[in-house]
Short mmCIF file of C-alpha atoms and ligand atoms in Angstrom, two decimals:
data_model
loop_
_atom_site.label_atom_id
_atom_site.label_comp_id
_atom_site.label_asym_id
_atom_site.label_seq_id
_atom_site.Cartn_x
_atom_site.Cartn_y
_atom_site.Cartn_z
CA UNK A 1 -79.63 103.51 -183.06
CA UNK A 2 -80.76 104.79 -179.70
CA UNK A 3 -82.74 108.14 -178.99
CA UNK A 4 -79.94 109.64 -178.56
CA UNK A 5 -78.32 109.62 -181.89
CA UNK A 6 -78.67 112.36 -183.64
CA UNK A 7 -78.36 112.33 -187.52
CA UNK A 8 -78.74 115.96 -189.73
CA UNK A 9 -77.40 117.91 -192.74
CA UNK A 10 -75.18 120.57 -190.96
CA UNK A 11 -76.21 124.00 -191.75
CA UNK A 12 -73.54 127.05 -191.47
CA UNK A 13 -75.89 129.23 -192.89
CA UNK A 14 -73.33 131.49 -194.37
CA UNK A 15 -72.03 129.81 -197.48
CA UNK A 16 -72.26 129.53 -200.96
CA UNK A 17 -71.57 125.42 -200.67
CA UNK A 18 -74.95 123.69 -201.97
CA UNK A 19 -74.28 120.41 -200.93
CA UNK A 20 -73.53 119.43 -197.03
CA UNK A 21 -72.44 116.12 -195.48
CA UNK A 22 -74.89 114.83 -193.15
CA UNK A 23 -73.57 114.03 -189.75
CA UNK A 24 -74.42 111.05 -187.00
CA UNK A 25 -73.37 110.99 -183.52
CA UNK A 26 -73.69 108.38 -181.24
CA UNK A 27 -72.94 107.07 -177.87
CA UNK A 28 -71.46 103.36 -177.00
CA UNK A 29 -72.73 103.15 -174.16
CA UNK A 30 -76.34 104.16 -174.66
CA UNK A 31 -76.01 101.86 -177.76
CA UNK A 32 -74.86 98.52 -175.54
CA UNK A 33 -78.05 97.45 -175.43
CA UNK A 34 -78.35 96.79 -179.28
CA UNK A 35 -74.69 97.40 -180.36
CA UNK A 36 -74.06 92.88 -179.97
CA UNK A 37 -77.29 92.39 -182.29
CA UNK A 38 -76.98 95.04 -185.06
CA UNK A 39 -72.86 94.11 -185.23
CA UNK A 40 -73.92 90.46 -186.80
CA UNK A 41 -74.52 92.58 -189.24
CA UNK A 42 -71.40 93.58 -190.36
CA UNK A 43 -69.21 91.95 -192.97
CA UNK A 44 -66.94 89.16 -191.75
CA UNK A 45 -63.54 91.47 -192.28
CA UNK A 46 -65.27 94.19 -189.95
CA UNK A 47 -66.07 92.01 -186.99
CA UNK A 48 -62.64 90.42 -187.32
CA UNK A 49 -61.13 93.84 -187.29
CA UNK A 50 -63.36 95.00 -183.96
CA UNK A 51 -61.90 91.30 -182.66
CA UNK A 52 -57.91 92.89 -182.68
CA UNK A 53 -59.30 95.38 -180.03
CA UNK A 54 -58.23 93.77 -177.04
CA UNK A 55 -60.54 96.60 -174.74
CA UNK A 56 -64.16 95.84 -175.31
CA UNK A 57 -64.70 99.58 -175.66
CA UNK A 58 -62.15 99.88 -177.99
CA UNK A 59 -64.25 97.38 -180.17
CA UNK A 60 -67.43 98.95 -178.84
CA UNK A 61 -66.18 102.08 -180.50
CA UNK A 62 -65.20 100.82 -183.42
CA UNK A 63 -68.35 98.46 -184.07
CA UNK A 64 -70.72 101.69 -183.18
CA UNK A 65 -68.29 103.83 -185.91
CA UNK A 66 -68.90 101.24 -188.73
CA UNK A 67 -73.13 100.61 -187.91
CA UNK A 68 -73.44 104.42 -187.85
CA UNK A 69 -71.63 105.06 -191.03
CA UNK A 70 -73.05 102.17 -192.92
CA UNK A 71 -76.82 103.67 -191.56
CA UNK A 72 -75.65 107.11 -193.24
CA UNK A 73 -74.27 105.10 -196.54
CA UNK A 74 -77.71 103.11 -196.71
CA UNK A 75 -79.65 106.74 -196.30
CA UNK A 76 -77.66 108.05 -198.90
CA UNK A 77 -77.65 105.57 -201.23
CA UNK A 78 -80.71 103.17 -200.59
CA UNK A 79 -77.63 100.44 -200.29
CA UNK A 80 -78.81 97.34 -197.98
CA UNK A 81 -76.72 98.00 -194.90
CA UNK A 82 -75.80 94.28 -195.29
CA UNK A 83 -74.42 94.82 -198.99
CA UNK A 84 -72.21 98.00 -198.10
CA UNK A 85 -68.59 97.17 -198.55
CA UNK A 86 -65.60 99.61 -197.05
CA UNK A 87 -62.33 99.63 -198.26
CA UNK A 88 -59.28 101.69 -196.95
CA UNK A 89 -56.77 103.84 -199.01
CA UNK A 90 -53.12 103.62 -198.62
CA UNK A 91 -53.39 106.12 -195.62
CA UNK A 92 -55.85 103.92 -193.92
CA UNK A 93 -58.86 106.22 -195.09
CA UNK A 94 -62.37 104.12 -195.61
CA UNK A 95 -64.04 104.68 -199.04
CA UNK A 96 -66.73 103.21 -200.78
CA UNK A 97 -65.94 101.44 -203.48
CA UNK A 98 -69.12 100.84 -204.92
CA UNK A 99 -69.85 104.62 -204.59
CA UNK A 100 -66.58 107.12 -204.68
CA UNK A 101 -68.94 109.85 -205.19
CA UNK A 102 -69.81 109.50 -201.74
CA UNK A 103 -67.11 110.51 -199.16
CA UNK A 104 -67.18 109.10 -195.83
CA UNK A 105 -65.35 109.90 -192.74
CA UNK A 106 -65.70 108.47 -188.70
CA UNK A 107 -64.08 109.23 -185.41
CA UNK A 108 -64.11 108.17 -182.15
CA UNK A 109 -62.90 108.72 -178.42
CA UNK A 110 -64.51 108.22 -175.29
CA UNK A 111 -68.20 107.75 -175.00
CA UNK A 112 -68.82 109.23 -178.65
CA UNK A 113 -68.80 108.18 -182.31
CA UNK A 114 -69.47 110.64 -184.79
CA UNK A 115 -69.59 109.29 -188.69
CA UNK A 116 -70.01 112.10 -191.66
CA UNK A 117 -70.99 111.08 -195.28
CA UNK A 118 -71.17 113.76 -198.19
CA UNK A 119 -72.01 113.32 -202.11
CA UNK A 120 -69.24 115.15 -204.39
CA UNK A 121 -67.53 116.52 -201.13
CA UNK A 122 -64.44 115.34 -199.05
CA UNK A 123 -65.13 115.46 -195.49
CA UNK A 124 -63.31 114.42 -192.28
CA UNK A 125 -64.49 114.47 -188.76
CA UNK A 126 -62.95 113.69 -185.34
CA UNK A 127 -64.73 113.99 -181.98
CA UNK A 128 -62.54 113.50 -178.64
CA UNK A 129 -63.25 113.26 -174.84
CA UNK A 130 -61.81 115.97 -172.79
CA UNK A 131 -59.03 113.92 -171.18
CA UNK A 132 -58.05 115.11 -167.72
CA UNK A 133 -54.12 114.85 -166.82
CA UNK A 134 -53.13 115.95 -169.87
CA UNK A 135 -49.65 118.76 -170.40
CA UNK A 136 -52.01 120.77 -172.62
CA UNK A 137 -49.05 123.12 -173.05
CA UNK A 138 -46.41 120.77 -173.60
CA UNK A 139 -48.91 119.58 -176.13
CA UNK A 140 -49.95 122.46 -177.46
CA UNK A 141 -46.74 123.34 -178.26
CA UNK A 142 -46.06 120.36 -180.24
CA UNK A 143 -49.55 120.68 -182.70
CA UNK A 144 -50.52 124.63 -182.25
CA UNK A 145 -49.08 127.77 -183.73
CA UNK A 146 -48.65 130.39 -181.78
CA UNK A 147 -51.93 131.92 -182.74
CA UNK A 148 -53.81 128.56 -181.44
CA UNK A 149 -52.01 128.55 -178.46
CA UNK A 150 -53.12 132.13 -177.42
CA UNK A 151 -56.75 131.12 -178.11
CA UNK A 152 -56.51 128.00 -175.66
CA UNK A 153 -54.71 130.17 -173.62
CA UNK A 154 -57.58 133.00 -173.66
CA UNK A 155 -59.93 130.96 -172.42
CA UNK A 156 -58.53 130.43 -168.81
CA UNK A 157 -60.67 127.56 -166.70
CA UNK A 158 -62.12 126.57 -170.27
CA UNK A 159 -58.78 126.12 -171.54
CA UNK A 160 -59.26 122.20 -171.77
CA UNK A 161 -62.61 122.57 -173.79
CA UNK A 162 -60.73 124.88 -176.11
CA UNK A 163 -57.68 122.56 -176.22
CA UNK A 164 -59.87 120.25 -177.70
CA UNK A 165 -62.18 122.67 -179.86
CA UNK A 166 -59.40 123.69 -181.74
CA UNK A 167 -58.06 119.92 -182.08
CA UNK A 168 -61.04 118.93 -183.23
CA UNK A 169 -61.20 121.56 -186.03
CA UNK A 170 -57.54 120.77 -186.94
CA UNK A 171 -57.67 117.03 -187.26
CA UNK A 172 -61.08 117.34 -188.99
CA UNK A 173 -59.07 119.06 -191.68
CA UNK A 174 -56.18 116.56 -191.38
CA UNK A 175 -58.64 113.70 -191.86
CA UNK A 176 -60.21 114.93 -194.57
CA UNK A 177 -56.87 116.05 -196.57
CA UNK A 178 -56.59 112.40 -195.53
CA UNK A 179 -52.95 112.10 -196.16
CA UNK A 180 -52.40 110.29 -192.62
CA UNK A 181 -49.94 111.72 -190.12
CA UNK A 182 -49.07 115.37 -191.15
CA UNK A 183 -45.44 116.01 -191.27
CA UNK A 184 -46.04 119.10 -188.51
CA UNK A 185 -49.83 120.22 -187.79
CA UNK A 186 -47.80 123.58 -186.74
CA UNK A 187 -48.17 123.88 -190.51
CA UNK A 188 -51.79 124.54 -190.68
CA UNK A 189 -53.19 127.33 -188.63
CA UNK A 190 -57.31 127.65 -187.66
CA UNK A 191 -58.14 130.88 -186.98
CA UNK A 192 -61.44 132.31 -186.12
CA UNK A 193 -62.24 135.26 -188.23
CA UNK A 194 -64.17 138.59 -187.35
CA UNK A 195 -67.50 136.91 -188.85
CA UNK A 196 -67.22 133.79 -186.07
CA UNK A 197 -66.09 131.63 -189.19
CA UNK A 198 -63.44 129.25 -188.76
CA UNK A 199 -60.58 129.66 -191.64
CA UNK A 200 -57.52 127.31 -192.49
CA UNK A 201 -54.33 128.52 -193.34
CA UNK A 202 -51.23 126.87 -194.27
CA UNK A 203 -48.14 128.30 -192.21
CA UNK A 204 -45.66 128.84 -194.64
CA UNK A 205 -45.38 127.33 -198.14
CA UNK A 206 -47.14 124.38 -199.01
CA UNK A 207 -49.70 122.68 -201.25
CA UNK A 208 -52.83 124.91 -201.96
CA UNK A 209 -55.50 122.33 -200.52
CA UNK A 210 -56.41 125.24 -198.28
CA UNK A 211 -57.01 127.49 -200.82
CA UNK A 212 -60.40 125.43 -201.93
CA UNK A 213 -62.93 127.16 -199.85
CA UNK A 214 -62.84 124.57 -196.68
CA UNK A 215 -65.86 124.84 -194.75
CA UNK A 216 -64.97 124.08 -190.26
CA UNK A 217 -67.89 123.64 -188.45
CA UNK A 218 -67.63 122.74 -184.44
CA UNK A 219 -70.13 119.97 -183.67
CA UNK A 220 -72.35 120.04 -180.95
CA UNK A 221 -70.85 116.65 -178.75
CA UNK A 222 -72.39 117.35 -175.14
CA UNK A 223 -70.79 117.04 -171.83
CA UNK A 224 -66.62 116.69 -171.77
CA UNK A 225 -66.65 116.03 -175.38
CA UNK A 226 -65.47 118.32 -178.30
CA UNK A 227 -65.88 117.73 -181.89
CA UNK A 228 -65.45 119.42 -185.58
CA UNK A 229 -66.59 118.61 -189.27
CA UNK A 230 -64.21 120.01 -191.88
CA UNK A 231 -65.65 119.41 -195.86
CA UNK A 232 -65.20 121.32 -198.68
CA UNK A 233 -66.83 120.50 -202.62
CA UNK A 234 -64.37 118.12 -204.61
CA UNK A 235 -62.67 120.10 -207.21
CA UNK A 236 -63.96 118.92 -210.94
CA UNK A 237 -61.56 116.70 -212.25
C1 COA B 301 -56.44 108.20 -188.35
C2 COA B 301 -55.86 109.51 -187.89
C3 COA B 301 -55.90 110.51 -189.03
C4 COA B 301 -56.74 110.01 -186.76
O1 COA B 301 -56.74 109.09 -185.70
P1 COA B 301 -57.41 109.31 -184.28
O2 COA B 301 -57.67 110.76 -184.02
O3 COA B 301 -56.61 108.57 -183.32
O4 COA B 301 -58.76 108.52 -184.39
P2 COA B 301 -60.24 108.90 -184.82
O5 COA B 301 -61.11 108.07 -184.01
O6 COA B 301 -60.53 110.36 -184.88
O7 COA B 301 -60.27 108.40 -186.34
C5 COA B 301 -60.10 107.06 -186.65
C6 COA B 301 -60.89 106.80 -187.90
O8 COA B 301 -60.43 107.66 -188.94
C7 COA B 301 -60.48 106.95 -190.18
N1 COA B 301 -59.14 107.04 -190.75
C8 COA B 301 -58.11 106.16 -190.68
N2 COA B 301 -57.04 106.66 -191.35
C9 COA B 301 -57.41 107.85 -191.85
C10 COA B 301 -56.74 108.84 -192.64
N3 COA B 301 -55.49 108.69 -193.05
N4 COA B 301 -57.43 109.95 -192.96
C11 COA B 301 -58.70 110.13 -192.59
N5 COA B 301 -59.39 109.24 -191.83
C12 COA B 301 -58.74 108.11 -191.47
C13 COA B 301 -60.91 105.53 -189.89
O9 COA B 301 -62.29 105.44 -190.19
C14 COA B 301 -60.70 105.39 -188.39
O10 COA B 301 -61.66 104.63 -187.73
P3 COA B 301 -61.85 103.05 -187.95
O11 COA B 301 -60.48 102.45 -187.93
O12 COA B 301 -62.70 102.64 -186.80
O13 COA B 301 -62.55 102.91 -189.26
C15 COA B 301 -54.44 109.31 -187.35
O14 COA B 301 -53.78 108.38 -188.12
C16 COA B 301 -53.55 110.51 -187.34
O15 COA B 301 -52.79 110.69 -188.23
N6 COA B 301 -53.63 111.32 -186.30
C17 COA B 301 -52.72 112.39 -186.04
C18 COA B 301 -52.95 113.70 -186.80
C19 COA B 301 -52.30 114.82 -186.07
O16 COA B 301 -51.19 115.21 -186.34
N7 COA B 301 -53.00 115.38 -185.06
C20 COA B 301 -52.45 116.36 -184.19
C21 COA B 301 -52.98 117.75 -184.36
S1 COA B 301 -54.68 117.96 -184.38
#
Protein backbone atom coordinates (compact mmCIF):
# COMPACT_ATOMS: atom_id res chain seq x y z
CA UNK A 1 0.00 0.00 0.00
CA UNK A 2 2.74 2.54 0.51
CA UNK A 3 6.59 1.78 1.02
CA UNK A 4 6.10 1.75 4.19
CA UNK A 5 3.97 -1.21 4.81
CA UNK A 6 5.55 -3.90 5.78
CA UNK A 7 4.03 -7.44 5.25
CA UNK A 8 6.12 -10.90 6.62
CA UNK A 9 5.68 -14.35 8.22
CA UNK A 10 6.83 -13.62 11.87
CA UNK A 11 9.65 -15.72 12.90
CA UNK A 12 10.29 -16.50 16.84
CA UNK A 13 12.81 -18.78 15.97
CA UNK A 14 12.36 -20.87 19.01
CA UNK A 15 9.32 -23.02 18.46
CA UNK A 16 8.08 -26.12 17.43
CA UNK A 17 4.81 -24.22 15.65
CA UNK A 18 5.20 -24.94 11.71
CA UNK A 19 2.79 -22.68 10.54
CA UNK A 20 2.95 -18.67 11.33
CA UNK A 21 0.45 -15.90 10.57
CA UNK A 22 1.80 -13.40 8.34
CA UNK A 23 1.58 -9.88 9.59
CA UNK A 24 0.89 -6.25 7.71
CA UNK A 25 1.38 -2.96 9.20
CA UNK A 26 0.48 0.13 7.87
CA UNK A 27 0.22 3.78 8.36
CA UNK A 28 -3.05 6.10 7.55
CA UNK A 29 -1.46 8.72 6.98
CA UNK A 30 1.30 7.67 4.61
CA UNK A 31 -1.60 5.72 2.93
CA UNK A 32 -3.94 9.12 2.33
CA UNK A 33 -2.73 9.46 -0.78
CA UNK A 34 -4.32 6.16 -2.16
CA UNK A 35 -6.47 5.13 0.88
CA UNK A 36 -9.97 7.27 -1.17
CA UNK A 37 -9.13 5.14 -4.47
CA UNK A 38 -8.36 1.59 -3.23
CA UNK A 39 -11.60 2.02 -0.54
CA UNK A 40 -14.10 1.93 -3.81
CA UNK A 41 -13.04 -1.17 -3.53
CA UNK A 42 -14.61 -2.41 -0.70
CA UNK A 43 -17.99 -4.06 -0.42
CA UNK A 44 -20.96 -1.73 -0.02
CA UNK A 45 -21.57 -2.92 3.91
CA UNK A 46 -17.77 -1.93 4.58
CA UNK A 47 -17.85 1.60 3.26
CA UNK A 48 -21.19 2.10 4.98
CA UNK A 49 -19.65 0.90 8.17
CA UNK A 50 -16.33 3.39 7.72
CA UNK A 51 -19.43 6.09 6.98
CA UNK A 52 -20.74 5.68 11.06
CA UNK A 53 -17.21 7.08 11.92
CA UNK A 54 -18.00 10.52 12.42
CA UNK A 55 -13.78 11.41 12.69
CA UNK A 56 -12.31 10.97 9.28
CA UNK A 57 -9.43 9.17 10.96
CA UNK A 58 -11.56 7.06 12.69
CA UNK A 59 -12.80 5.90 9.15
CA UNK A 60 -9.29 6.34 7.81
CA UNK A 61 -8.37 3.67 10.29
CA UNK A 62 -10.86 1.53 9.76
CA UNK A 63 -10.84 1.66 5.77
CA UNK A 64 -6.78 1.09 5.95
CA UNK A 65 -7.66 -2.10 8.58
CA UNK A 66 -10.09 -3.74 6.05
CA UNK A 67 -7.69 -2.97 2.49
CA UNK A 68 -4.75 -4.41 4.48
CA UNK A 69 -6.47 -7.48 5.66
CA UNK A 70 -8.31 -8.18 2.48
CA UNK A 71 -4.48 -7.72 0.65
CA UNK A 72 -3.29 -10.54 3.24
CA UNK A 73 -6.69 -12.72 2.51
CA UNK A 74 -6.08 -12.29 -1.39
CA UNK A 75 -2.16 -13.44 -0.74
CA UNK A 76 -3.30 -16.22 1.09
CA UNK A 77 -5.88 -17.41 -0.80
CA UNK A 78 -5.52 -16.07 -4.49
CA UNK A 79 -9.25 -14.55 -3.58
CA UNK A 80 -9.97 -11.29 -5.86
CA UNK A 81 -9.73 -8.60 -3.23
CA UNK A 82 -13.08 -7.47 -4.73
CA UNK A 83 -14.79 -11.00 -4.05
CA UNK A 84 -13.56 -11.30 -0.28
CA UNK A 85 -16.52 -11.18 2.00
CA UNK A 86 -16.09 -10.58 6.07
CA UNK A 87 -18.48 -11.51 8.44
CA UNK A 88 -18.42 -10.93 12.30
CA UNK A 89 -19.12 -13.51 15.13
CA UNK A 90 -21.36 -12.87 17.96
CA UNK A 91 -18.39 -11.08 19.79
CA UNK A 92 -17.90 -8.81 16.90
CA UNK A 93 -14.81 -10.95 15.63
CA UNK A 94 -14.34 -10.81 11.53
CA UNK A 95 -14.08 -14.27 9.86
CA UNK A 96 -14.08 -15.46 6.54
CA UNK A 97 -16.75 -17.22 5.61
CA UNK A 98 -15.72 -18.49 2.47
CA UNK A 99 -12.46 -19.69 4.16
CA UNK A 100 -12.69 -20.55 8.17
CA UNK A 101 -9.47 -22.22 7.80
CA UNK A 102 -8.03 -18.95 7.58
CA UNK A 103 -8.08 -16.82 10.81
CA UNK A 104 -7.92 -13.21 10.58
CA UNK A 105 -7.41 -10.57 13.10
CA UNK A 106 -6.86 -6.32 12.78
CA UNK A 107 -6.19 -3.50 15.15
CA UNK A 108 -5.83 -0.09 15.14
CA UNK A 109 -4.90 3.21 17.15
CA UNK A 110 -3.23 6.18 16.20
CA UNK A 111 -1.22 6.43 13.07
CA UNK A 112 -1.01 2.46 12.72
CA UNK A 113 -3.01 -0.50 11.41
CA UNK A 114 -1.68 -3.77 11.82
CA UNK A 115 -3.90 -6.84 10.18
CA UNK A 116 -2.63 -10.69 10.91
CA UNK A 117 -3.99 -13.68 8.82
CA UNK A 118 -2.94 -17.41 9.67
CA UNK A 119 -4.07 -20.90 7.99
CA UNK A 120 -5.22 -23.54 10.79
CA UNK A 121 -4.19 -20.98 13.58
CA UNK A 122 -6.21 -18.43 15.74
CA UNK A 123 -4.50 -15.24 15.96
CA UNK A 124 -5.26 -11.79 17.42
CA UNK A 125 -3.32 -8.63 17.21
CA UNK A 126 -3.66 -5.10 18.64
CA UNK A 127 -1.22 -2.22 18.07
CA UNK A 128 -1.78 1.18 20.16
CA UNK A 129 -0.23 4.72 20.21
CA UNK A 130 1.52 5.65 23.32
CA UNK A 131 -1.10 8.07 24.64
CA UNK A 132 0.32 10.86 26.78
CA UNK A 133 -1.95 12.01 29.91
CA UNK A 134 -2.80 8.83 30.74
CA UNK A 135 -3.10 7.45 35.01
CA UNK A 136 -0.96 4.50 33.88
CA UNK A 137 -1.23 3.36 37.51
CA UNK A 138 -4.71 3.90 38.12
CA UNK A 139 -4.89 1.90 34.96
CA UNK A 140 -2.65 -0.49 35.55
CA UNK A 141 -4.25 -1.40 38.44
CA UNK A 142 -7.47 -2.03 36.86
CA UNK A 143 -5.94 -4.61 33.80
CA UNK A 144 -2.37 -5.78 35.42
CA UNK A 145 -1.50 -8.27 38.09
CA UNK A 146 0.78 -7.46 40.34
CA UNK A 147 3.55 -9.13 38.44
CA UNK A 148 2.73 -6.74 35.27
CA UNK A 149 2.63 -3.88 37.26
CA UNK A 150 6.22 -4.38 38.67
CA UNK A 151 7.48 -4.83 35.08
CA UNK A 152 5.93 -1.35 33.93
CA UNK A 153 7.08 -0.21 37.01
CA UNK A 154 10.84 -1.51 36.39
CA UNK A 155 11.23 0.30 33.59
CA UNK A 156 11.22 3.90 35.10
CA UNK A 157 11.18 6.83 32.15
CA UNK A 158 10.15 3.84 29.73
CA UNK A 159 7.36 3.04 31.86
CA UNK A 160 4.77 4.32 29.15
CA UNK A 161 6.40 2.12 26.33
CA UNK A 162 6.12 -0.80 28.70
CA UNK A 163 2.56 0.17 29.74
CA UNK A 164 1.74 -0.42 26.38
CA UNK A 165 4.15 -3.48 25.54
CA UNK A 166 2.55 -5.44 27.96
CA UNK A 167 -1.09 -4.22 26.76
CA UNK A 168 -0.36 -5.07 23.61
CA UNK A 169 0.67 -8.67 24.46
CA UNK A 170 -2.44 -8.99 26.72
CA UNK A 171 -5.15 -7.85 24.38
CA UNK A 172 -3.42 -9.76 21.53
CA UNK A 173 -4.33 -12.79 23.58
CA UNK A 174 -7.78 -11.38 24.47
CA UNK A 175 -8.49 -10.86 20.78
CA UNK A 176 -7.57 -13.91 19.72
CA UNK A 177 -9.48 -16.00 22.62
CA UNK A 178 -11.91 -13.61 20.92
CA UNK A 179 -14.56 -13.87 23.50
CA UNK A 180 -15.00 -9.89 23.58
CA UNK A 181 -14.63 -7.99 26.84
CA UNK A 182 -12.89 -10.31 29.45
CA UNK A 183 -14.70 -10.46 32.66
CA UNK A 184 -11.18 -9.15 34.53
CA UNK A 185 -7.83 -9.13 32.32
CA UNK A 186 -6.30 -9.35 36.08
CA UNK A 187 -7.13 -12.95 35.23
CA UNK A 188 -4.51 -13.57 32.71
CA UNK A 189 -0.96 -12.85 33.63
CA UNK A 190 2.11 -12.31 30.75
CA UNK A 191 5.16 -12.98 32.11
CA UNK A 192 8.49 -12.93 30.50
CA UNK A 193 10.38 -16.05 31.17
CA UNK A 194 14.24 -16.65 31.75
CA UNK A 195 14.55 -17.56 27.85
CA UNK A 196 13.10 -13.78 26.80
CA UNK A 197 9.80 -15.75 25.82
CA UNK A 198 6.63 -14.29 26.62
CA UNK A 199 4.20 -16.93 28.55
CA UNK A 200 0.36 -16.63 29.45
CA UNK A 201 -1.01 -17.70 32.50
CA UNK A 202 -4.39 -17.75 33.81
CA UNK A 203 -4.56 -16.23 37.48
CA UNK A 204 -6.51 -18.53 39.29
CA UNK A 205 -8.95 -21.16 37.94
CA UNK A 206 -10.28 -20.92 34.66
CA UNK A 207 -10.69 -22.46 31.22
CA UNK A 208 -7.42 -24.16 29.90
CA UNK A 209 -7.15 -21.98 26.57
CA UNK A 210 -3.76 -21.10 27.99
CA UNK A 211 -2.64 -24.34 28.32
CA UNK A 212 -2.43 -24.76 24.23
CA UNK A 213 1.06 -23.65 23.64
CA UNK A 214 0.22 -19.73 22.83
CA UNK A 215 2.92 -18.23 20.98
CA UNK A 216 3.35 -13.75 22.12
CA UNK A 217 5.42 -12.08 19.91
CA UNK A 218 5.98 -8.02 20.38
CA UNK A 219 5.78 -6.39 16.94
CA UNK A 220 8.11 -4.03 15.76
CA UNK A 221 5.51 -0.62 15.41
CA UNK A 222 8.17 2.35 15.30
CA UNK A 223 8.09 5.61 17.04
CA UNK A 224 5.32 6.04 20.14
CA UNK A 225 3.64 2.97 19.02
CA UNK A 226 3.58 -0.54 20.71
CA UNK A 227 2.19 -3.64 19.34
CA UNK A 228 1.88 -7.67 19.95
CA UNK A 229 0.75 -10.81 17.85
CA UNK A 230 -0.58 -13.62 20.04
CA UNK A 231 -1.47 -17.14 17.77
CA UNK A 232 -1.34 -20.45 18.68
CA UNK A 233 -2.26 -23.85 16.16
CA UNK A 234 -6.14 -24.62 16.32
CA UNK A 235 -6.64 -27.68 18.30
CA UNK A 236 -7.96 -30.74 15.87
CA UNK A 237 -11.46 -30.95 16.22
C1 LIG B 1 -12.58 -5.37 20.01
C2 LIG B 1 -11.84 -5.42 21.31
C3 LIG B 1 -11.49 -6.86 21.64
C4 LIG B 1 -10.57 -4.62 21.13
O1 LIG B 1 -10.87 -3.29 20.81
P1 LIG B 1 -9.82 -2.11 20.68
O2 LIG B 1 -8.54 -2.44 21.37
O3 LIG B 1 -10.51 -0.89 21.07
O4 LIG B 1 -9.60 -1.98 19.14
P2 LIG B 1 -8.57 -2.61 18.10
O5 LIG B 1 -8.36 -1.59 17.09
O6 LIG B 1 -7.37 -3.24 18.71
O7 LIG B 1 -9.42 -3.81 17.49
C5 LIG B 1 -10.59 -3.57 16.79
C6 LIG B 1 -10.72 -4.67 15.76
O8 LIG B 1 -10.74 -5.93 16.43
C7 LIG B 1 -11.63 -6.80 15.73
N1 LIG B 1 -12.58 -7.29 16.73
C8 LIG B 1 -13.81 -6.83 17.04
N2 LIG B 1 -14.34 -7.57 18.05
C9 LIG B 1 -13.43 -8.51 18.35
C10 LIG B 1 -13.40 -9.59 19.30
N3 LIG B 1 -14.41 -9.83 20.12
N4 LIG B 1 -12.29 -10.35 19.34
C11 LIG B 1 -11.25 -10.15 18.51
N5 LIG B 1 -11.22 -9.14 17.60
C12 LIG B 1 -12.30 -8.34 17.52
C13 LIG B 1 -12.29 -6.01 14.62
O9 LIG B 1 -11.61 -6.32 13.42
C14 LIG B 1 -12.01 -4.56 15.00
O10 LIG B 1 -11.75 -3.72 13.92
P3 LIG B 1 -12.84 -3.32 12.81
O11 LIG B 1 -14.09 -2.99 13.56
O12 LIG B 1 -12.22 -2.15 12.14
O13 LIG B 1 -12.95 -4.51 11.93
C15 LIG B 1 -12.67 -4.77 22.43
O14 LIG B 1 -14.01 -5.08 22.26
C16 LIG B 1 -12.35 -5.17 23.83
O15 LIG B 1 -12.99 -6.02 24.36
N6 LIG B 1 -11.38 -4.53 24.44
C17 LIG B 1 -11.07 -4.65 25.84
C18 LIG B 1 -10.25 -5.87 26.26
C19 LIG B 1 -9.60 -5.60 27.57
O16 LIG B 1 -10.09 -5.94 28.61
N7 LIG B 1 -8.43 -4.92 27.54
C20 LIG B 1 -7.77 -4.47 28.72
C21 LIG B 1 -6.51 -5.20 29.06
S1 LIG B 1 -5.33 -5.39 27.85
Amino acid sequence: MTSGDREKGTDMGHDDTDARPTVKIASPAESRDTLALRAESLPDAERQEASRYLRAEDRDRFLLGRLILRDLIHTSTGLPVSAIVLKRDSHGRPFLPADPDLDVNLSHSGDRVAAAVGRGLRVGIDVEQHRTGLDIVAIGRQVFTPYERAVIAAAGSGALAAFFTQWTLKEALIKALGRGFLDDPRRIEIRREKDGIFQPHFVGSGPDDLGHRWRLQVLECGDHHSGALAFRARPSP
